[in-house]
CSV table of C-alpha atoms in Angstrom, one decimal:
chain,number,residue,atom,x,y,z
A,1,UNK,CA,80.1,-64.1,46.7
A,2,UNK,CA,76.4,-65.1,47.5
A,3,UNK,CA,76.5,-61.8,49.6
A,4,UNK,CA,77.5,-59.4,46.4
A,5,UNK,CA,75.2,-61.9,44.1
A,6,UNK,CA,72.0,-60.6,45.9
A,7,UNK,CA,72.9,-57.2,46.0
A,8,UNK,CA,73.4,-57.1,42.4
A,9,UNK,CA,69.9,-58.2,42.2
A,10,UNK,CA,68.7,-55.9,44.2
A,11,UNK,CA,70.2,-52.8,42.7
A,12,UNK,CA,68.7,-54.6,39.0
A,13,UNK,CA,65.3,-54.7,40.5
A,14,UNK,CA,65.9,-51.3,42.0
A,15,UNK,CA,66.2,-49.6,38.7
A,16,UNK,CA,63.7,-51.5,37.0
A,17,UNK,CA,61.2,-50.1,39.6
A,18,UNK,CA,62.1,-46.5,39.3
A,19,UNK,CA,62.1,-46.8,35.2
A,20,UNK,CA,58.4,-48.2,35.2
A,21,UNK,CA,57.4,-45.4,37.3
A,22,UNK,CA,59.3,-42.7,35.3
A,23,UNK,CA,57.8,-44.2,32.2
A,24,UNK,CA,54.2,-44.0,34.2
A,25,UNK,CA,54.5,-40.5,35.3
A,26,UNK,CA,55.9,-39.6,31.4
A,27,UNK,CA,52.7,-41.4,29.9
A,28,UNK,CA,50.5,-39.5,32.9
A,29,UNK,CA,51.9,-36.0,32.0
A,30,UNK,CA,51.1,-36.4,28.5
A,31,UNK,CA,47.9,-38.2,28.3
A,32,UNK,CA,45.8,-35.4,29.8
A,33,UNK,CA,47.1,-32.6,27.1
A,34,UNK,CA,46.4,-35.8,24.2
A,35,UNK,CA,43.1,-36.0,25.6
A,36,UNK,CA,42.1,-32.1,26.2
A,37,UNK,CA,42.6,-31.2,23.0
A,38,UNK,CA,41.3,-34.2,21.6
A,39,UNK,CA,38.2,-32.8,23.7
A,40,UNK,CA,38.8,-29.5,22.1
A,41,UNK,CA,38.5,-30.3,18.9
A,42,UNK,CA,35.2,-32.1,18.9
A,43,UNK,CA,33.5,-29.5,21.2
A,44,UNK,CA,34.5,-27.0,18.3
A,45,UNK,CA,32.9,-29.3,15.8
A,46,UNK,CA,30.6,-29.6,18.2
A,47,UNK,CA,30.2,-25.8,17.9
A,48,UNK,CA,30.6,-25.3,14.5
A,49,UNK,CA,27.7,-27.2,13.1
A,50,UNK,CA,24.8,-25.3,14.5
A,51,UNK,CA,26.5,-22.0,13.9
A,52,UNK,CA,27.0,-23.1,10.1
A,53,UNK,CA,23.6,-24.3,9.4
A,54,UNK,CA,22.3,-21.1,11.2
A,55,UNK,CA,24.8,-18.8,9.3
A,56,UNK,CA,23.9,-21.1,6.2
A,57,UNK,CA,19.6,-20.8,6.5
A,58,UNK,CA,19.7,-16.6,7.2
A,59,UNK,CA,21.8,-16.5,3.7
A,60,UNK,CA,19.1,-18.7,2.1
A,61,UNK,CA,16.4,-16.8,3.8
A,62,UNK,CA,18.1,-13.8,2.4
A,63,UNK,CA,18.2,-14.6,-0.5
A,64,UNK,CA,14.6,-15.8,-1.0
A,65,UNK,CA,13.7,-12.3,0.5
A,66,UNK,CA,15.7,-10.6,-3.1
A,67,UNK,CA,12.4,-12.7,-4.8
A,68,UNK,CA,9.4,-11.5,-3.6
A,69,UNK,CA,7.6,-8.3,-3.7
A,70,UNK,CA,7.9,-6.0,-0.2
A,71,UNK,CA,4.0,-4.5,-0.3
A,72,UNK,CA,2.5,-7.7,-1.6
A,73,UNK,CA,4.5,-10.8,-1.3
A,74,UNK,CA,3.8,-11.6,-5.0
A,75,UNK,CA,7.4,-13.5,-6.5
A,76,UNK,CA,8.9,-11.7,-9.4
A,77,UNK,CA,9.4,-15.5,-10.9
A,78,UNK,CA,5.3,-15.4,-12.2
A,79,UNK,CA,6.2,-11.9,-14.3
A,80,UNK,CA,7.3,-12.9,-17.6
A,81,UNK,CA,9.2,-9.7,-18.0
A,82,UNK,CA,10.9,-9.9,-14.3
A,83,UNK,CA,10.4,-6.6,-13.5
A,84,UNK,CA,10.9,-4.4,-10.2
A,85,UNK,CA,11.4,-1.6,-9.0
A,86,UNK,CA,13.4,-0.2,-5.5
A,87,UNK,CA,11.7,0.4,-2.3
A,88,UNK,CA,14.8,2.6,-1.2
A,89,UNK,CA,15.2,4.4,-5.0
A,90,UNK,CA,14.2,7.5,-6.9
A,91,UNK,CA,10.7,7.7,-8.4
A,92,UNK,CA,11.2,7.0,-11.8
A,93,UNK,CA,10.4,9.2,-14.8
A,94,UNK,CA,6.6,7.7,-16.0
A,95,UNK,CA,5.7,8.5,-12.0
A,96,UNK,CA,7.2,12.1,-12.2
A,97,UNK,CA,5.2,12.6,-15.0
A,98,UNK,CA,1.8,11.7,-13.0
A,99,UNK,CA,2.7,13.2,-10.3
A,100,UNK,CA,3.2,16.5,-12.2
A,101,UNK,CA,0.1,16.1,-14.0
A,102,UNK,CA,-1.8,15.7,-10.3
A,103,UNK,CA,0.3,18.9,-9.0
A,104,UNK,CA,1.7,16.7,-6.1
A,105,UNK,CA,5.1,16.1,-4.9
A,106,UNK,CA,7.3,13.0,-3.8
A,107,UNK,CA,11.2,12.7,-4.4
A,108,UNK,CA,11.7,8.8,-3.3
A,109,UNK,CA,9.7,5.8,-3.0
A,110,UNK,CA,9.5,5.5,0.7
A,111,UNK,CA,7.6,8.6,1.1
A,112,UNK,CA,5.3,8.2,-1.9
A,113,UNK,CA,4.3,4.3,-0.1
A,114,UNK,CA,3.8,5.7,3.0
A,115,UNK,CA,1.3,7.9,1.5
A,116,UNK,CA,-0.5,5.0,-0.8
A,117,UNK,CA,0.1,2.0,1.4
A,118,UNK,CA,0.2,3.7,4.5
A,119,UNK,CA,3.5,1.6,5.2
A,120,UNK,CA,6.7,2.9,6.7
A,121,UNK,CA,10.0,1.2,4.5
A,122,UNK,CA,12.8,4.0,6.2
A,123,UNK,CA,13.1,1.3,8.9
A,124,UNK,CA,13.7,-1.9,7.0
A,125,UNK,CA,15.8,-4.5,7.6
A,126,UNK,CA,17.3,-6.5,4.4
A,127,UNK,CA,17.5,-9.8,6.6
A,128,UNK,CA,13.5,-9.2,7.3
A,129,UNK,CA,12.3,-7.6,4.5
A,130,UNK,CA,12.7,-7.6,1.0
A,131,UNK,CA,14.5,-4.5,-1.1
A,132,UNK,CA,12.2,-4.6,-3.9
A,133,UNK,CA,8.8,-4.1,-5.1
A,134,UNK,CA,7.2,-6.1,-8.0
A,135,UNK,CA,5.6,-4.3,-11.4
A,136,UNK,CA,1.9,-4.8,-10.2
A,137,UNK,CA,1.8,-2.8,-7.4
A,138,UNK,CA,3.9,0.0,-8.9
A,139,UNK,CA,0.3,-0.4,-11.4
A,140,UNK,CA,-1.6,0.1,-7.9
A,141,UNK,CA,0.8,3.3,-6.8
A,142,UNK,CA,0.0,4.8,-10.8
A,143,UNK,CA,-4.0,3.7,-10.4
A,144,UNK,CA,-4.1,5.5,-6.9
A,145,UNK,CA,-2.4,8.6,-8.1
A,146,UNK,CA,-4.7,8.7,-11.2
A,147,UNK,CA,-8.0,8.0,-9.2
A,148,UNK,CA,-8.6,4.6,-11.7
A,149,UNK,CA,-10.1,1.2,-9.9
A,150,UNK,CA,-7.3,-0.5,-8.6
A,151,UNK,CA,-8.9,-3.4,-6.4
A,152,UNK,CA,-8.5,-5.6,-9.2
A,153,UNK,CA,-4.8,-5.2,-9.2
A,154,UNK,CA,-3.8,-5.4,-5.6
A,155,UNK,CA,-3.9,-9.0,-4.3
A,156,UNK,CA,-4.1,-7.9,-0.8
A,157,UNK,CA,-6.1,-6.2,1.3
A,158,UNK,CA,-3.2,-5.0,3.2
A,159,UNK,CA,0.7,-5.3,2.9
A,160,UNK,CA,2.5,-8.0,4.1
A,161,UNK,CA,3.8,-7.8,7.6
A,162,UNK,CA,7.5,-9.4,7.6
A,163,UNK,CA,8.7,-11.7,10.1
A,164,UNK,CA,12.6,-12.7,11.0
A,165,UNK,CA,13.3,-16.1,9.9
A,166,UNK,CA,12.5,-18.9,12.2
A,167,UNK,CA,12.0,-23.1,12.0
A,168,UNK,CA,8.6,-22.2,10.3
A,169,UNK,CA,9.4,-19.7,8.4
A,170,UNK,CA,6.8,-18.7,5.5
A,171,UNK,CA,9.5,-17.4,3.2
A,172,UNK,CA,11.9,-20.4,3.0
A,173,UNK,CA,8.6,-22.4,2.5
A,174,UNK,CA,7.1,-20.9,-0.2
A,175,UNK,CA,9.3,-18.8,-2.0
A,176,UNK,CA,9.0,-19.9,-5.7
A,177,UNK,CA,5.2,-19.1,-5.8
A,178,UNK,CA,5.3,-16.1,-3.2
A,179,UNK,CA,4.4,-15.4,0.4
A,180,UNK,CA,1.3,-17.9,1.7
A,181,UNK,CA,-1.9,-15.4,1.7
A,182,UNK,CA,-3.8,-15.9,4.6
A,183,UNK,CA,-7.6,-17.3,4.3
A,184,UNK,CA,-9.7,-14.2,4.4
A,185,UNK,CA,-13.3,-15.1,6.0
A,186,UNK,CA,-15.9,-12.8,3.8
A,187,UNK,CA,-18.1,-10.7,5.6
A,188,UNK,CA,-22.0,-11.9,4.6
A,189,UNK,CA,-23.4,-8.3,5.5
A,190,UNK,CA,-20.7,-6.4,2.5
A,191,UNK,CA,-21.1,-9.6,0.0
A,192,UNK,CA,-24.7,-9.3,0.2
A,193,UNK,CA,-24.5,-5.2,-0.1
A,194,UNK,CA,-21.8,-5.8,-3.2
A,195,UNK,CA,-24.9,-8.2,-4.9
A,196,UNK,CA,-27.7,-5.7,-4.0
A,197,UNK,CA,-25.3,-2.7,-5.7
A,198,UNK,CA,-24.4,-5.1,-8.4
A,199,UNK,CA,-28.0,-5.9,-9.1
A,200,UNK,CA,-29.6,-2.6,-8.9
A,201,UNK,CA,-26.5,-1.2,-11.4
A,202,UNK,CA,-28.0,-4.2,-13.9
A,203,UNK,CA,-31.5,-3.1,-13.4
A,204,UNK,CA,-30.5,0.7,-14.4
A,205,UNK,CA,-28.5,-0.2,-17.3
A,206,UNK,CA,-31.9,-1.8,-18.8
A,207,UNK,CA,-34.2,1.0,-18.2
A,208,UNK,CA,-35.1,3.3,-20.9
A,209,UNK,CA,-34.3,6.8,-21.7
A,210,UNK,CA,-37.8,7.8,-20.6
A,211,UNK,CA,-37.1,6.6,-16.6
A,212,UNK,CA,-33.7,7.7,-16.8
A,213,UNK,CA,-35.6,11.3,-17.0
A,214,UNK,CA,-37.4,10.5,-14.2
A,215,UNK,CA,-34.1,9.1,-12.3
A,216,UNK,CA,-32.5,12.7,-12.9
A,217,UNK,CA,-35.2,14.6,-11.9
A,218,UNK,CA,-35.5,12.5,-8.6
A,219,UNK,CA,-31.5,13.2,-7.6
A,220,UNK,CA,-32.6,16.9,-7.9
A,221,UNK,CA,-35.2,16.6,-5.5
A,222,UNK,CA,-32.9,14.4,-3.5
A,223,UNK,CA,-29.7,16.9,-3.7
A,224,UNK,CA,-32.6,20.3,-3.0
A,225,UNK,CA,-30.1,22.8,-3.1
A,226,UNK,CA,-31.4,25.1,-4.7
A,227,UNK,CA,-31.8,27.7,-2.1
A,228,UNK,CA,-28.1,26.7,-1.4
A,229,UNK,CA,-26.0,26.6,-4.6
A,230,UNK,CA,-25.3,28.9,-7.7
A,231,UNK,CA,-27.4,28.2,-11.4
A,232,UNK,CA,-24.8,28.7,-14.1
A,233,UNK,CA,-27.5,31.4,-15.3
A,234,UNK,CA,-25.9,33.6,-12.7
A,235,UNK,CA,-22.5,33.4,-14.1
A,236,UNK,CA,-21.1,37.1,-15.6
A,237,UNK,CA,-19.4,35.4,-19.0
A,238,UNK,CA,-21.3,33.7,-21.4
A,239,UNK,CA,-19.1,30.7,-21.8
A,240,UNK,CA,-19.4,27.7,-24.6
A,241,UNK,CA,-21.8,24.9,-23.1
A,242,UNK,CA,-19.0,22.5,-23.1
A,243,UNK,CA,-16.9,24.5,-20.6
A,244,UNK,CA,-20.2,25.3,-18.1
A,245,UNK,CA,-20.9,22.0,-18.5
A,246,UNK,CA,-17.1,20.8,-17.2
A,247,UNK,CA,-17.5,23.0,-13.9
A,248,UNK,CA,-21.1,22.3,-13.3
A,249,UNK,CA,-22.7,19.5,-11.0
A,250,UNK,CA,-24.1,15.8,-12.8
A,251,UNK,CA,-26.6,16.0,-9.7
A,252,UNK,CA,-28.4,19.2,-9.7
A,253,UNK,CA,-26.2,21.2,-12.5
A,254,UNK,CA,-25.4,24.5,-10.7
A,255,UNK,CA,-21.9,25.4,-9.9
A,256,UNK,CA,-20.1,23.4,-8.3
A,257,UNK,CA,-20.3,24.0,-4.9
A,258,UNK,CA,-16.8,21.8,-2.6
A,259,UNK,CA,-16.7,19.5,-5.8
A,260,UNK,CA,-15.4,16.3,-5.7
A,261,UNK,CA,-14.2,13.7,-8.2
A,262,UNK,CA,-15.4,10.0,-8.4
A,263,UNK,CA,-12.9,7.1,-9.5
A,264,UNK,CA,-14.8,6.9,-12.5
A,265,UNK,CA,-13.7,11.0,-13.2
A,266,UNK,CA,-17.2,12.5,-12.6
A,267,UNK,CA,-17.6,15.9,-10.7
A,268,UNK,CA,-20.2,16.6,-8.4
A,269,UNK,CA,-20.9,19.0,-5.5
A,270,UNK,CA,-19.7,17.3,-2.0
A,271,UNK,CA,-23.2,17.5,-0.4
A,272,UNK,CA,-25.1,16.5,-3.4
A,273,UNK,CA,-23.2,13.0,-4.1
A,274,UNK,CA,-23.5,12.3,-0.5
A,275,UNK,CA,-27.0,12.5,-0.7
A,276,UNK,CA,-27.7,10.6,-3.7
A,277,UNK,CA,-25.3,7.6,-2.1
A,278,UNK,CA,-27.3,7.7,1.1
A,279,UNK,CA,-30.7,7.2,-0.9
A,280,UNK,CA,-30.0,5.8,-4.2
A,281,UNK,CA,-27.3,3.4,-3.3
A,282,UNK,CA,-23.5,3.0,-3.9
A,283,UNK,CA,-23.1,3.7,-8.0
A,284,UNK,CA,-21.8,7.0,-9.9
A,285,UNK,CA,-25.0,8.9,-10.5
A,286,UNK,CA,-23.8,9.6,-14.2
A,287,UNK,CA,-22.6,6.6,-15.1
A,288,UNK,CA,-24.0,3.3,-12.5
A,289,UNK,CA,-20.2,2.9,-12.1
A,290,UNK,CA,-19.4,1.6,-8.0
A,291,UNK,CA,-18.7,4.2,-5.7
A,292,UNK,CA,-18.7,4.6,-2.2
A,293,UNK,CA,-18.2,8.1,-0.1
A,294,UNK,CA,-14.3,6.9,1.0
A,295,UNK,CA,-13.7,6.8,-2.4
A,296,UNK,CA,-14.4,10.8,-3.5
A,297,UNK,CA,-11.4,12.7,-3.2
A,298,UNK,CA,-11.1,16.4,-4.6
A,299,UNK,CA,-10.0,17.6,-7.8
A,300,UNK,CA,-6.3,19.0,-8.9
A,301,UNK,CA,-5.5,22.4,-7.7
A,302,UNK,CA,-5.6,24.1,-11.1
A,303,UNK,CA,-8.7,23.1,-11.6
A,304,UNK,CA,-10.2,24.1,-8.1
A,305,UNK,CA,-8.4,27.8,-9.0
A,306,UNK,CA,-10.1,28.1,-12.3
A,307,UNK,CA,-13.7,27.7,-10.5
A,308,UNK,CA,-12.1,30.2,-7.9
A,309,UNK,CA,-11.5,33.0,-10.3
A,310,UNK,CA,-15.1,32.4,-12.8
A,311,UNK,CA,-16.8,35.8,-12.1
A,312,UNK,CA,-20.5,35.3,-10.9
A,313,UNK,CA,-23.4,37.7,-10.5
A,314,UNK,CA,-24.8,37.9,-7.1
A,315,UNK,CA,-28.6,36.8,-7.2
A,316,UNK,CA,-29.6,39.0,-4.4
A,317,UNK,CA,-32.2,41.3,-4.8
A,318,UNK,CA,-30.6,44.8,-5.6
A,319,UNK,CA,-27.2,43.7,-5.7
A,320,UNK,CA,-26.2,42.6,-9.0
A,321,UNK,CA,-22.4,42.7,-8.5
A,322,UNK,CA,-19.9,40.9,-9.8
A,323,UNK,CA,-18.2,38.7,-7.5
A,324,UNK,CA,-15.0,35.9,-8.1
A,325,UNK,CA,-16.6,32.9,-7.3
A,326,UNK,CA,-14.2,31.8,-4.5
A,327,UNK,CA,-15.0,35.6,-2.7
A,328,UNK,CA,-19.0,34.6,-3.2
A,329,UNK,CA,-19.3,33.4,0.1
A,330,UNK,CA,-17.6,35.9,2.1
A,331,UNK,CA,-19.7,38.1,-0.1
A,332,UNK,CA,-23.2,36.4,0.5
A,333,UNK,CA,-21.9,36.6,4.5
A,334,UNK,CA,-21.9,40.6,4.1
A,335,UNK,CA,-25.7,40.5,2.7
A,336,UNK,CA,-26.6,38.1,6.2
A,337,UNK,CA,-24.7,41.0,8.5
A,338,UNK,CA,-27.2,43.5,6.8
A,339,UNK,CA,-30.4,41.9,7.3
C-alpha cells in the first residue's frame, strides 16, 4: 500500500514537472515575436519622425519659395496690388509692344532674362527656386528695353543666387519681408567719383548761357573731327532743320558718324562722346544727365537705315557725286586707291 502510495506521488510530481516546462517553453516561444514587433513598432516611429518633419520643412520651404521674387528676392506681400508675373510664361502684351517698337525679338521670359539679367531660369528647380517674378523688376526688364535709368528700381546689384533648404536656411527665416540682402561694403574710389560727377553736374546747371557757349565750343575742339566726319552742308536734300537736326551729332553737329544713344535719349557720334567723357567727365553733354561709356548702346534699326539711305555729296575736290550715306565710305576708300 505504502509501495503504490509513493508511486502515486511520484507520477503527480512527474506531471507537474513536465507541465511547468511546457508552459516555460509556450511563454519562451511567444515572448520573442511580442517583443520584436514591439521593437518594430517603435523603430518605425523611430523612423517616421525625422522623415515627417523633413517631408513637413521642404513643403514649408516650398511654399515660402511661391512668395518671393526669383531675380530679386523682394516678397510679393509689400506690393499693395500683389502682382507677378511667370518666369517660365509668355511675354505679355505691354512687353510685345516695346519690344516691337525697339525692332527686337523674344517669345518667353526665360530668354528675354537671360538677356537683361544675364541669368539662366531653363534649369530651375521649384524646390530651389521660386516660379515667379515680382512687378518691380518686370519695371527693370521695360526700363532696360527702353534705355530709361533703372538703378533706382532694382534693389540689387545682382540676382539672387538660390540655395536648397538647409537648418539655416534664409528663406524659412525671412520670408514675410523677403530674402536677407547681403551688406554691400561701398567702394570709396566710385563714391568719391559719384560726388565729384554729382558736383560738377551742380556747378554746370548754375552757369550762364554765355559759358555754356564756351562749354560747346570746347567739346568741338575736344571731339576735332572735322577732317573725319560729314557737315550736314554736304547733304544732297535740303531737309527741314528739325529733321538735320535729329540725325546730326550734340558734340560737333556733323552727321552722325557710328551714332550712339545715351539713357537719357541723346545721339552722338561713337568717337565724339567717348571723347568728351574722357575729358569732361561722366554727364550727357546735352543735358549734365549721368552717363558712363557702358551705358551707350546704338540706336533702333530703322533709324540706323534712314541715315543709311540720306544721299550726301562727296566733298572731294572734283568729285561732287552723290553718294548714299551708308556707301560713303566704301566710296571715300576708292578716292585713297587713286591718290
Amino acid at each position: 500500500h505504502l509501495a503504490n502510495n509513493n508511486k502515486g506521488k511520484m507520477a503527480a510530481s512527474l506531471d507537474q514537472v513536465i507541465e511547468e516546462k511546457t508552459d516555460t517553453v509556450a511563454l519562451m516561444s511567444h515572448s520573442p515575436f511580442e517583443t520584436d514587433t514591439e521593437l518594430n513598432k517603435s523603430m518605425q516611429t523611430i523612423d517616421k519622425g525625422p522623415f515627417h518633419v523633413s517631408q513637413r520643412e521642404a513643403k514649408t520651404h516650398q511654399e515660402n519659395l511661391q512668395h518671393l521674387c526669383r531675380i530679386c528676392g523682394g516678397s510679393f506681400k509689400t506690393d499693395p496690388y500683389k502682382r507677378s508675373h511667370p518666369v517660365h510664361g509668355p511675354i505679355d502684351d505691354e512687353m510685345q509692344v516695346l519690344l516691337r517698337k525697339k525692332e527686337k525679338k523674344a517669345i518667353s521670359w526665360p530668354d528675354l532674362l537671360a538677356k537683361i539679367f544675364k541669368i539662366d531660369v531653363k534649369g530651375d528647380i521649384d524646390t530651389i527656386h521660386p516660379t515667379k517674378f515680382c512687378h518691380q523688376c518686370w519695371t527693370v526688364v521695360q526700363k532696360k528695353l527702353s534705355n530709361s535709368p533703372y538703378e533706382m528700381f532694382f534693389p540689387r546689384r545682382s540676382p539672387v543666387e538660390w540655395q536648397p533648404h538647409s537648418s539655416s536656411c534664409d528663406v524659412c527665416g525671412t520670408s514675410p519681408r523677403g530674402v536677407k540682402r547681403k551688406k554691400q561694403v561701398l567702394n570709396p574710389q566710385l563714391s568719391k567719383k559719384l560726388r565729384m560727377v554729382a558736383g560738377r553736374v551742380r556747378k554746370i546747371r548754375q552757369i550762364k548761357n554765355p559759358k555754356q557757349v564756351n562749354q560747346k565750343s570746347l567739346m568741338k575742339k575736344i571731339a576735332s573731327c572735322k577732317k573725319i566726319h560729314l557737315s550736314t552742308k554736304n547733304l544732297a536734300v535740303d531737309y527741314p532743320s528739325d529733321f538735320v537736326k535729329s540725325i546730326s551729332c550734340q558734340i560737333c553737329e556733323h552727321i552722325l558718324a557710328d551714332p550712339v544713344e545715351t539713357t537719357c535719349k541723346h545721339l552722338f557720334c561713337r568717337t565724339c562722346i567717348l571723347k568728351c567723357l574722357k575729358v569732361m567727365g561722366s554727364y550727357c553733354p546735352a543735358c549734365h544727365y549721368p552717363c558712363f561709356s557702358t551705358d551707350l548702346v546704338s540706336p533702333v534699326k530703322s533709324f540706323l537705315s534712314i541715315m543709311n539711305s540720306l544721299s550726301v555729296i562727296c566733298p572731294v575736290k572734283d568729285c561732287q557725286e552723290e553718294v548714299c550715306l551708308g556707301k560713303y565710305c566704301h566710296h571715300l576708300s576708292r578716292h585713297k586707291e587713286i591718290k
